[in-house]
Tab-separated table of C-alpha atoms and ligand atoms in Angstrom:
chain	number	residue	atom	x	y	z
A	1	MET	CA	96.618	114.548	-49.883
A	2	ASN	CA	97.688	116.493	-46.808
A	3	ASP	CA	101.314	115.985	-47.803
A	4	ARG	CA	100.933	118.071	-50.986
A	5	GLU	CA	103.087	121.201	-51.230
A	6	PHE	CA	100.190	123.470	-52.326
A	7	ASP	CA	96.432	123.592	-51.831
A	8	LEU	CA	95.948	125.027	-55.290
A	9	ILE	CA	97.917	125.711	-58.476
A	10	LEU	CA	96.478	128.125	-61.030
A	11	LEU	CA	97.681	127.120	-64.515
A	12	GLY	CA	97.389	129.788	-67.228
A	13	ALA	CA	97.844	132.667	-64.793
A	14	THR	CA	99.340	134.819	-67.577
A	15	GLY	CA	96.240	134.704	-69.816
A	16	PHE	CA	93.354	137.165	-69.936
A	17	THR	CA	91.070	135.171	-67.627
A	18	GLY	CA	93.871	133.515	-65.659
A	19	SER	CA	95.274	136.850	-64.495
A	20	LEU	CA	91.775	137.849	-63.297
A	21	VAL	CA	91.501	134.572	-61.347
A	22	ALA	CA	94.921	135.300	-59.807
A	23	ARG	CA	93.722	138.773	-58.805
A	24	HIS	CA	90.585	137.306	-57.199
A	25	LEU	CA	92.523	134.673	-55.230
A	26	HIS	CA	95.053	137.230	-54.029
A	27	ASP	CA	92.491	139.905	-53.095
A	28	THR	CA	90.066	137.480	-51.426
A	29	TYR	CA	92.366	135.060	-49.651
A	30	GLY	CA	95.727	136.863	-49.269
A	31	ASP	CA	98.159	134.749	-47.243
A	32	THR	CA	95.442	132.405	-45.978
A	33	LEU	CA	95.600	130.333	-49.175
A	34	ASN	CA	98.643	128.191	-49.977
A	35	TRP	CA	98.741	128.536	-53.765
A	36	ALA	CA	101.070	128.922	-56.750
A	37	MET	CA	100.826	130.365	-60.260
A	38	ALA	CA	101.938	128.308	-63.257
A	39	GLY	CA	102.427	129.092	-66.934
A	40	ARG	CA	104.719	128.470	-69.860
A	41	ASN	CA	106.577	131.784	-69.680
A	42	LEU	CA	108.407	132.744	-66.475
A	43	ALA	CA	108.845	136.410	-67.443
A	44	LYS	CA	105.070	136.749	-67.978
A	45	LEU	CA	104.396	135.024	-64.637
A	46	GLN	CA	106.770	137.463	-62.926
A	47	HIS	CA	104.853	140.320	-64.510
A	48	VAL	CA	101.544	139.023	-63.069
A	49	GLN	CA	103.259	138.564	-59.693
A	50	SER	CA	104.517	142.144	-59.678
A	51	GLU	CA	101.110	143.497	-60.790
A	52	LEU	CA	99.603	141.724	-57.781
A	53	ASN	CA	102.478	142.870	-55.596
A	54	CYS	CA	102.739	139.427	-54.009
A	55	SER	CA	105.253	136.627	-53.555
A	56	VAL	CA	103.097	133.675	-54.647
A	57	PRO	CA	105.474	130.906	-55.905
A	58	LEU	CA	105.829	130.596	-59.699
A	59	ILE	CA	106.131	127.404	-61.740
A	60	GLU	CA	107.223	127.333	-65.372
A	61	THR	CA	105.639	124.415	-67.215
A	62	ASP	CA	104.119	123.409	-70.542
A	63	SER	CA	100.638	121.913	-70.701
A	64	ALA	CA	101.577	119.905	-73.813
A	65	ASP	CA	104.241	117.993	-71.840
A	66	ALA	CA	102.568	114.977	-70.160
A	67	MET	CA	105.547	114.309	-67.834
A	68	ALA	CA	105.547	117.948	-66.738
A	69	MET	CA	101.802	117.740	-66.017
A	70	ASN	CA	102.349	114.594	-63.904
A	71	ALA	CA	105.016	116.418	-61.893
A	72	LEU	CA	102.818	119.521	-61.538
A	73	VAL	CA	99.710	117.762	-60.227
A	74	ALA	CA	101.722	115.728	-57.688
A	75	ARG	CA	102.518	119.011	-55.902
A	76	THR	CA	98.963	120.173	-55.205
A	77	LYS	CA	95.504	119.189	-53.986
A	78	VAL	CA	93.753	121.149	-56.761
A	79	VAL	CA	94.653	122.434	-60.221
A	80	CYS	CA	92.580	125.250	-61.661
A	81	THR	CA	93.279	125.849	-65.334
A	82	THR	CA	92.504	128.579	-67.846
A	83	VAL	CA	94.732	127.122	-70.567
A	84	GLY	CA	92.436	126.857	-73.558
A	85	PRO	CA	91.215	125.951	-76.119
A	86	TYR	CA	90.970	122.909	-73.884
A	87	ALA	CA	90.447	120.503	-76.768
A	88	LEU	CA	93.923	121.517	-77.969
A	89	TYR	CA	95.834	121.921	-74.710
A	90	GLY	CA	93.812	120.369	-71.895
A	91	THR	CA	93.977	116.561	-72.158
A	92	PRO	CA	97.424	115.812	-70.600
A	93	LEU	CA	96.444	117.779	-67.481
A	94	VAL	CA	93.098	115.987	-66.997
A	95	ALA	CA	94.869	112.647	-67.535
A	96	ALA	CA	97.485	113.549	-64.917
A	97	CYS	CA	94.882	114.694	-62.355
A	98	ALA	CA	92.723	111.614	-62.882
A	99	ALA	CA	95.749	109.354	-62.342
A	100	ALA	CA	97.135	111.190	-59.290
A	101	GLY	CA	93.874	111.864	-57.423
A	102	THR	CA	94.317	115.627	-57.816
A	103	HIS	CA	91.113	117.662	-57.943
A	104	TYR	CA	90.616	119.827	-61.036
A	105	CYS	CA	88.423	122.638	-62.368
A	106	ASP	CA	88.332	124.582	-65.639
A	107	LEU	CA	86.315	126.921	-67.857
A	108	THR	CA	85.689	124.726	-70.825
A	109	GLY	CA	82.409	124.907	-72.705
A	110	GLU	CA	83.693	122.468	-75.353
A	111	VAL	CA	81.087	119.694	-75.292
A	112	GLN	CA	83.062	117.440	-77.645
A	113	TRP	CA	86.108	117.574	-75.377
A	114	MET	CA	84.115	117.004	-72.185
A	115	ALA	CA	82.520	113.916	-73.729
A	116	GLN	CA	86.038	112.708	-74.528
A	117	THR	CA	87.399	113.247	-71.008
A	118	ILE	CA	84.362	111.479	-69.519
A	119	ASN	CA	84.951	108.480	-71.793
A	120	HIS	CA	88.684	108.287	-71.236
A	121	PHE	CA	89.253	109.367	-67.643
A	122	GLU	CA	86.107	108.941	-65.551
A	123	GLN	CA	86.977	105.457	-64.353
A	124	LEU	CA	90.540	106.503	-63.499
A	125	ALA	CA	89.230	109.478	-61.507
A	126	GLN	CA	86.785	107.233	-59.657
A	127	GLU	CA	89.674	104.943	-58.705
A	128	SER	CA	92.091	107.713	-57.684
A	129	GLY	CA	89.569	109.948	-55.906
A	130	ALA	CA	90.148	112.963	-58.202
A	131	ARG	CA	87.142	115.282	-58.494
A	132	ILE	CA	87.262	116.654	-62.038
A	133	VAL	CA	84.863	119.532	-62.699
A	134	HIS	CA	84.470	121.207	-66.093
A	135	THR	CA	82.355	124.321	-66.890
A	136	CYS	CA	83.153	126.383	-63.778
A	137	GLY	CA	82.535	129.785	-65.419
A	138	PHE	CA	79.481	131.632	-66.744
A	139	ASP	CA	78.941	128.429	-68.607
A	140	SER	CA	77.631	126.628	-66.718
A	141	ILE	CA	77.647	127.699	-63.032
A	142	PRO	CA	74.610	130.064	-63.027
A	143	SER	CA	72.499	127.524	-64.949
A	144	ASP	CA	73.605	124.428	-63.062
A	145	LEU	CA	73.530	125.944	-59.566
A	146	GLY	CA	70.420	127.949	-60.491
A	147	VAL	CA	68.560	124.687	-61.127
A	148	LEU	CA	69.857	123.201	-57.867
A	149	TYR	CA	68.737	126.273	-55.913
A	150	THR	CA	65.354	126.378	-57.659
A	151	GLN	CA	64.697	122.703	-56.934
A	152	GLN	CA	65.557	123.324	-53.263
A	153	ARG	CA	62.950	126.107	-53.204
A	154	MET	CA	60.401	123.758	-54.857
A	155	GLN	CA	61.051	121.233	-52.090
A	156	ALA	CA	60.718	123.902	-49.401
A	157	HIS	CA	57.391	125.206	-50.746
A	158	HIS	CA	55.759	122.172	-52.328
A	159	GLN	CA	57.669	119.119	-51.006
A	160	CYS	CA	58.350	117.993	-54.573
A	161	TYR	CA	60.829	118.636	-57.373
A	162	ALA	CA	59.840	120.463	-60.546
A	163	ASP	CA	59.687	118.309	-63.636
A	164	THR	CA	60.102	121.335	-65.912
A	165	ILE	CA	62.457	124.272	-65.527
A	166	LYS	CA	62.747	127.120	-68.002
A	167	ALA	CA	65.845	129.292	-67.624
A	168	ARG	CA	65.578	132.743	-69.189
A	169	VAL	CA	68.587	135.021	-69.514
A	170	GLY	CA	67.576	138.578	-68.694
A	171	ARG	CA	69.732	141.701	-68.818
A	172	PHE	CA	73.437	141.174	-69.295
A	173	SER	CA	76.384	143.122	-70.593
A	174	GLY	CA	79.707	141.714	-71.677
A	175	SER	CA	81.776	140.569	-74.662
A	176	ALA	CA	84.148	137.760	-75.688
A	177	SER	CA	87.923	137.448	-75.216
A	178	GLY	CA	90.422	136.176	-77.771
A	179	GLY	CA	90.752	132.899	-75.827
A	180	THR	CA	87.000	132.223	-76.002
A	181	ILE	CA	86.872	133.041	-79.700
A	182	ALA	CA	89.831	130.686	-80.258
A	183	SER	CA	87.917	127.922	-78.418
A	184	MET	CA	84.790	128.476	-80.559
A	185	MET	CA	86.897	128.390	-83.736
A	186	VAL	CA	88.501	125.095	-82.680
A	187	MET	CA	85.080	123.599	-82.041
A	188	MET	CA	83.810	124.686	-85.494
A	189	GLU	CA	86.959	123.310	-87.105
A	190	GLN	CA	86.715	119.960	-85.307
A	191	MET	CA	83.009	119.660	-86.188
A	192	GLY	CA	83.897	120.124	-89.857
A	193	LYS	CA	86.486	117.318	-89.699
A	194	ASP	CA	84.752	114.823	-87.433
A	195	ALA	CA	81.170	113.691	-88.076
A	196	GLY	CA	81.128	112.145	-84.575
A	197	ILE	CA	81.244	115.646	-83.062
A	198	ALA	CA	78.245	116.820	-85.088
A	199	GLU	CA	76.433	113.696	-83.853
A	200	LEU	CA	77.342	114.576	-80.266
A	201	MET	CA	75.960	118.086	-80.713
A	202	ALA	CA	72.755	116.629	-82.124
A	203	ASN	CA	72.170	114.688	-78.881
A	204	PRO	CA	70.743	116.898	-76.082
A	205	TYR	CA	71.877	114.253	-73.559
A	206	SER	CA	75.401	113.716	-74.904
A	207	LEU	CA	77.050	114.462	-71.546
A	208	ASN	CA	74.916	111.932	-69.670
A	209	PRO	CA	76.458	108.586	-68.746
A	210	GLN	CA	76.252	105.885	-71.439
A	211	GLY	CA	72.895	104.141	-71.337
A	212	GLU	CA	71.251	107.222	-69.766
A	213	GLN	CA	71.272	109.454	-72.844
A	214	SER	CA	67.576	109.894	-73.442
A	215	GLY	CA	64.792	112.071	-72.114
A	216	PRO	CA	61.996	114.406	-73.143
A	217	ASP	CA	64.110	117.320	-74.434
A	218	GLY	CA	64.851	117.825	-78.111
A	219	LEU	CA	67.381	120.147	-79.696
A	220	ASP	CA	67.191	123.832	-78.746
A	221	GLU	CA	64.504	125.769	-80.648
A	222	ASN	CA	66.177	128.208	-83.047
A	223	GLN	CA	63.144	130.450	-83.650
A	224	ALA	CA	61.738	133.557	-81.940
A	225	ILE	CA	59.107	132.329	-79.450
A	226	TYR	CA	56.629	134.203	-77.236
A	227	ASP	CA	56.874	132.757	-73.715
A	228	THR	CA	53.529	132.857	-71.946
A	229	ASP	CA	55.023	132.246	-68.474
A	230	PHE	CA	57.380	135.216	-68.772
A	231	GLU	CA	55.020	137.201	-71.040
A	232	GLN	CA	57.972	138.168	-73.229
A	233	TRP	CA	59.570	137.316	-76.542
A	234	THR	CA	62.531	134.953	-76.374
A	235	SER	CA	65.424	134.074	-78.682
A	236	PRO	CA	67.962	131.231	-78.617
A	237	PHE	CA	70.761	131.832	-76.087
A	238	VAL	CA	74.321	131.368	-77.280
A	239	MET	CA	75.506	129.130	-74.400
A	240	ALA	CA	72.286	127.092	-74.038
A	241	ALA	CA	73.693	124.078	-75.875
A	242	VAL	CA	76.416	123.680	-73.244
A	243	ASN	CA	74.442	124.705	-70.163
A	244	ALA	CA	71.427	122.486	-70.852
A	245	ARG	CA	73.633	119.406	-71.312
A	246	VAL	CA	75.405	120.155	-68.029
A	247	VAL	CA	72.072	120.540	-66.166
A	248	ARG	CA	70.838	117.225	-67.618
A	249	ARG	CA	74.107	115.522	-66.600
A	250	SER	CA	73.633	116.835	-63.046
A	251	ASN	CA	70.209	115.205	-62.854
A	252	ALA	CA	71.616	111.931	-64.218
A	253	LEU	CA	74.680	111.862	-61.922
A	254	GLN	CA	72.448	112.270	-58.865
A	255	GLY	CA	70.308	109.294	-59.943
A	256	PHE	CA	67.472	111.378	-61.477
A	257	PRO	CA	65.992	113.030	-58.350
A	258	TYR	CA	64.020	115.355	-60.679
A	259	GLY	CA	62.725	112.348	-62.616
A	260	ARG	CA	63.706	110.795	-65.948
A	261	GLN	CA	61.125	113.051	-67.607
A	262	PHE	CA	62.736	116.225	-66.193
A	263	SER	CA	62.837	118.869	-68.913
A	264	TYR	CA	65.128	121.922	-69.073
A	265	ASP	CA	65.493	124.629	-71.668
A	266	GLU	CA	67.387	127.895	-71.741
A	267	ARG	CA	66.573	130.982	-73.824
A	268	GLN	CA	67.112	134.726	-73.785
A	269	LEU	CA	64.391	137.283	-72.940
A	270	THR	CA	64.170	140.036	-75.555
A	271	GLY	CA	61.136	142.165	-74.555
A	272	VAL	CA	57.374	142.374	-74.429
A	273	ASP	CA	56.557	144.405	-77.529
A	274	LYS	CA	57.205	144.565	-81.284
A	275	ALA	CA	60.806	145.618	-80.651
A	276	GLY	CA	61.262	142.523	-78.466
A	277	GLN	CA	59.836	140.361	-81.213
A	278	ARG	CA	62.167	141.939	-83.798
A	279	LYS	CA	65.194	141.427	-81.542
A	280	ALA	CA	64.229	137.785	-80.951
A	281	LYS	CA	63.854	137.209	-84.693
A	282	ASN	CA	67.225	138.830	-85.434
A	283	ILE	CA	69.066	136.768	-82.815
A	284	ALA	CA	67.285	133.619	-83.989
A	285	PHE	CA	68.319	134.352	-87.589
A	286	GLY	CA	71.944	134.907	-86.491
A	287	SER	CA	71.943	131.664	-84.517
A	288	ARG	CA	70.836	129.730	-87.618
A	289	VAL	CA	73.081	131.423	-90.161
A	290	GLY	CA	76.188	132.155	-88.014
A	291	PRO	CA	77.361	128.558	-87.470
A	292	ALA	CA	76.750	127.683	-91.127
A	293	VAL	CA	78.851	130.644	-92.301
A	294	MET	CA	81.611	130.012	-89.752
A	295	SER	CA	81.851	126.347	-90.713
A	296	PHE	CA	83.839	127.471	-93.791
A	297	GLY	CA	87.559	127.517	-92.977
A	298	PRO	CA	88.439	130.577	-95.113
A	299	ILE	CA	85.643	132.642	-93.501
A	300	ARG	CA	86.856	131.613	-90.028
A	301	LYS	CA	90.369	132.682	-90.988
A	302	LEU	CA	89.133	136.043	-92.280
A	303	ALA	CA	86.927	136.660	-89.222
A	304	SER	CA	89.760	135.882	-86.788
A	305	ARG	CA	91.776	138.784	-88.284
A	306	PHE	CA	89.164	141.228	-86.949
A	307	LEU	CA	88.250	139.537	-83.651
A	308	PRO	CA	90.162	139.828	-80.327
A	309	LYS	CA	93.381	137.750	-80.229
A	310	PRO	CA	94.363	135.333	-77.410
A	311	GLY	CA	95.292	137.438	-74.376
A	312	GLU	CA	92.845	140.239	-75.332
A	313	GLY	CA	89.363	140.880	-73.922
A	314	PRO	CA	86.973	143.463	-72.433
A	315	SER	CA	88.427	146.528	-70.663
A	316	PRO	CA	88.537	146.755	-66.843
A	317	GLU	CA	85.708	149.352	-67.019
A	318	ALA	CA	83.540	147.034	-69.135
A	319	GLN	CA	84.164	144.207	-66.645
A	320	LEU	CA	83.317	146.381	-63.628
A	321	ASN	CA	80.206	147.886	-65.215
A	322	GLY	CA	78.985	144.535	-66.509
A	323	HIS	CA	76.217	142.430	-64.970
A	324	PHE	CA	73.999	139.433	-65.689
A	325	GLU	CA	70.773	137.781	-64.539
A	326	LEU	CA	68.993	134.509	-65.224
A	327	PHE	CA	65.425	133.704	-64.208
A	328	PHE	CA	64.230	130.160	-63.527
A	329	HIS	CA	60.562	129.199	-63.816
A	330	ALA	CA	59.973	125.795	-62.218
A	331	ALA	CA	56.736	123.834	-62.474
A	332	SER	CA	55.587	120.453	-61.271
A	333	THR	CA	53.281	118.312	-63.413
A	334	ALA	CA	50.600	120.341	-65.174
A	335	GLY	CA	52.090	123.556	-63.825
A	336	SER	CA	49.987	123.540	-60.688
A	337	ARG	CA	52.929	124.142	-58.337
A	338	THR	CA	55.494	126.719	-59.383
A	339	VAL	CA	58.513	128.659	-58.117
A	340	ARG	CA	60.342	131.563	-59.765
A	341	THR	CA	63.973	132.367	-58.893
A	342	ARG	CA	66.730	134.675	-60.098
A	343	VAL	CA	70.502	134.243	-60.206
A	344	SER	CA	72.407	137.463	-60.803
A	345	GLY	CA	75.881	138.893	-60.561
A	346	ASP	CA	77.822	142.102	-60.829
A	347	ARG	CA	80.731	142.322	-63.338
A	348	ASP	CA	80.554	141.137	-66.946
A	349	PRO	CA	79.559	137.468	-67.142
A	350	GLY	CA	82.396	136.225	-69.389
A	351	TYR	CA	85.414	137.505	-67.465
A	352	GLY	CA	84.859	139.679	-64.375
A	353	ALA	CA	82.244	137.255	-63.023
A	354	THR	CA	83.647	134.058	-64.573
A	355	SER	CA	87.094	134.550	-63.024
A	356	ARG	CA	85.544	134.847	-59.555
A	357	MET	CA	83.353	131.765	-60.157
A	358	LEU	CA	86.378	129.692	-61.178
A	359	GLY	CA	88.490	130.960	-58.279
A	360	GLU	CA	85.738	130.109	-55.786
A	361	ALA	CA	85.212	126.657	-57.338
A	362	ALA	CA	88.944	125.943	-56.971
A	363	VAL	CA	89.034	127.046	-53.314
A	364	CYS	CA	85.832	125.080	-52.658
A	365	LEU	CA	87.505	121.919	-54.012
A	366	ALA	CA	90.615	122.637	-51.929
A	367	GLN	CA	89.079	123.640	-48.597
A	368	ASP	CA	85.493	122.427	-48.250
A	369	ASP	CA	84.415	119.119	-46.807
A	370	LEU	CA	82.800	117.730	-49.981
A	371	LYS	CA	81.116	114.363	-49.900
A	372	CYS	CA	81.398	113.087	-53.474
A	373	PRO	CA	84.001	110.416	-54.287
A	374	GLY	CA	86.275	110.692	-57.346
A	375	GLY	CA	84.752	111.159	-60.788
A	376	ILE	CA	83.956	113.682	-63.510
A	377	TYR	CA	81.326	116.030	-62.154
A	378	THR	CA	79.279	119.114	-62.887
A	379	PRO	CA	79.557	122.151	-60.551
A	380	ALA	CA	76.221	121.278	-58.878
A	381	THR	CA	77.067	117.626	-58.250
A	382	ALA	CA	80.625	118.246	-57.011
A	383	MET	CA	80.173	121.376	-54.931
A	384	GLY	CA	76.454	122.211	-54.795
A	385	GLU	CA	75.393	124.314	-51.863
A	386	ASN	CA	78.968	124.906	-50.662
A	387	LEU	CA	79.679	126.736	-53.899
A	388	ILE	CA	76.409	128.711	-53.812
A	389	LYS	CA	77.416	130.034	-50.385
A	390	ARG	CA	80.913	130.943	-51.555
A	391	LEU	CA	79.633	132.710	-54.671
A	392	GLN	CA	77.213	134.798	-52.613
A	393	ARG	CA	79.893	135.614	-50.059
A	394	ASN	CA	82.883	136.282	-52.327
A	395	ALA	CA	81.830	136.579	-55.960
A	396	GLY	CA	79.092	139.216	-56.094
A	397	MET	CA	76.375	136.688	-56.959
A	398	THR	CA	72.835	136.448	-55.602
A	399	PHE	CA	70.433	133.477	-55.593
A	400	GLU	CA	66.895	134.524	-54.642
A	401	GLU	CA	63.200	133.834	-55.081
A	402	VAL	CA	61.328	136.473	-57.073
B	501	LIG	N1	83.226	129.282	-69.642
B	501	LIG	C1	83.333	130.574	-69.640
B	501	LIG	O1	82.433	131.236	-69.219
B	501	LIG	C2	84.633	131.163	-70.132
B	501	LIG	C3	84.907	132.513	-69.957
B	501	LIG	C4	86.160	132.993	-70.322
B	501	LIG	C5	87.086	132.144	-70.922
B	501	LIG	N2	86.776	130.849	-71.129
B	501	LIG	C6	87.748	129.902	-71.716
B	501	LIG	O2	88.965	129.993	-70.983
B	501	LIG	C7	90.064	129.758	-71.858
B	501	LIG	C8	91.060	130.882	-71.702
B	501	LIG	O3	90.527	132.095	-72.190
B	501	LIG	P1	91.410	133.421	-72.161
B	501	LIG	O4	90.610	134.473	-72.802
B	501	LIG	O5	91.933	133.652	-70.801
B	501	LIG	O6	92.636	132.955	-73.129
B	501	LIG	P2	94.100	133.523	-73.242
B	501	LIG	O7	94.172	134.927	-72.787
B	501	LIG	O8	94.553	133.173	-74.624
B	501	LIG	O9	94.943	132.636	-72.180
B	501	LIG	C9	95.367	131.324	-72.430
B	501	LIG	C10	96.422	130.934	-71.403
B	501	LIG	O10	96.895	129.629	-71.728
B	501	LIG	C11	98.311	129.657	-71.715
B	501	LIG	N3	98.855	128.592	-72.559
B	501	LIG	C12	98.605	128.374	-73.865
B	501	LIG	N4	99.294	127.299	-74.279
B	501	LIG	C13	99.975	126.832	-73.199
B	501	LIG	C14	100.870	125.765	-72.988
B	501	LIG	N5	101.224	124.921	-73.983
B	501	LIG	N6	101.380	125.568	-71.742
B	501	LIG	C15	101.054	126.391	-70.726
B	501	LIG	N7	100.218	127.441	-70.883
B	501	LIG	C16	99.703	127.658	-72.097
B	501	LIG	C17	98.651	131.029	-72.212
B	501	LIG	O11	100.016	131.318	-71.892
B	501	LIG	P3	100.789	132.605	-72.516
B	501	LIG	O12	100.338	133.776	-71.685
B	501	LIG	O13	102.207	132.273	-72.309
B	501	LIG	O14	100.372	132.731	-73.945
B	501	LIG	C18	97.653	131.838	-71.383
B	501	LIG	O15	98.109	131.966	-70.062
B	501	LIG	C19	89.476	129.627	-73.258
B	501	LIG	O16	89.368	128.256	-73.569
B	501	LIG	C20	88.095	130.251	-73.145
B	501	LIG	O17	87.169	129.699	-74.040
B	501	LIG	C21	85.568	130.343	-70.754
């Protein structure tokens, strides 16, 4: 791969998140990174280039064109893409990377599409040496690397792995972009058309390898629950369905170091008192009713008229003032040995923080001496501790015991 023209190509650099990734790469790495920006509209790419005041090479290309994707990935060690919804636009690029041995990372949280890429391209990636890594944003880096870090602390203190980890999302501030809303709408639409997708979402282990899709966890609880470990009320968390499947896949891909009975669940903390209970009940109600309402096409169409459009998202102030934190409570059998950790970050989770996570994942794939062979990985199994170090150094994130 040393003969490739670039270390990294960022595809989708003109989008809301893509332009933030471009800013992060430029500000953090300057001329020390050999990278290029790609997109379907040269004038828009030139605008991003002039905003950054840089001379990074530009490549005009269309992600729907399989031949163009083959040509693109042959020029670089790594492709980092923010072209979504991935289920609509992402497959030709993953196919090209898997065939050419080009490493790849993205921001998808679309479980149905990930299951598809694993089925279709994992073997090809294993043969070519391509490391393909989905979910390199707020979903699912804090959860997946948070579990890895927490298990390392369990080993350090108790010389064993936890067989139960509860992740609890604490304070956070942020909102959704048009691109994310478009991805959620596509997922709802595809679920309505394809019963297989609903089946996939009903399986908590649907991202595990075939034959390894069972374990102790059931579907996420959709009620308000008082958590006695955290002594707070909790509600369902909107990204738990994706994050929990990614964490379970990480355990499976490593050969079950945490055990086949390892159990993980993710919820949101809402407070200790009556107000916390009310908030938990309201969120729980929304999480039950929202998907049912949005499964109707006409309601989706109506809602999308009032929601942010592709290319739109939170203001620079909202991104800068944003923040997030997740707590992890790990316990070995019968809860006798425990560890509590916290993963936090400055900037809003969805965009300010996500763009830095994706940028660091891409540079990690391009520059770090990673040990895993080709395949379709999770962030923890592809990059693990290397990425934790990068995120703490360059992305405003902290991993700590509390
Ligand atoms: N996991 C997370 O935490 C997280 C957080 C944020 C976003 N996301 C996901 O990231 C994706 C992007 O979100 P966003 O808000 O940045 O969306 P966006 O602003 O709509 O950007 C989409 C980008 O894709 C480009 N594009 C679309 N079709 C293309 C094609 N055929 N060929 C080449 N480029 C094409 C667009 O180009 P133009 O500029 O020319 O239109 C734009 O650059 C979404 O899937 C979203 O769900 C995930």
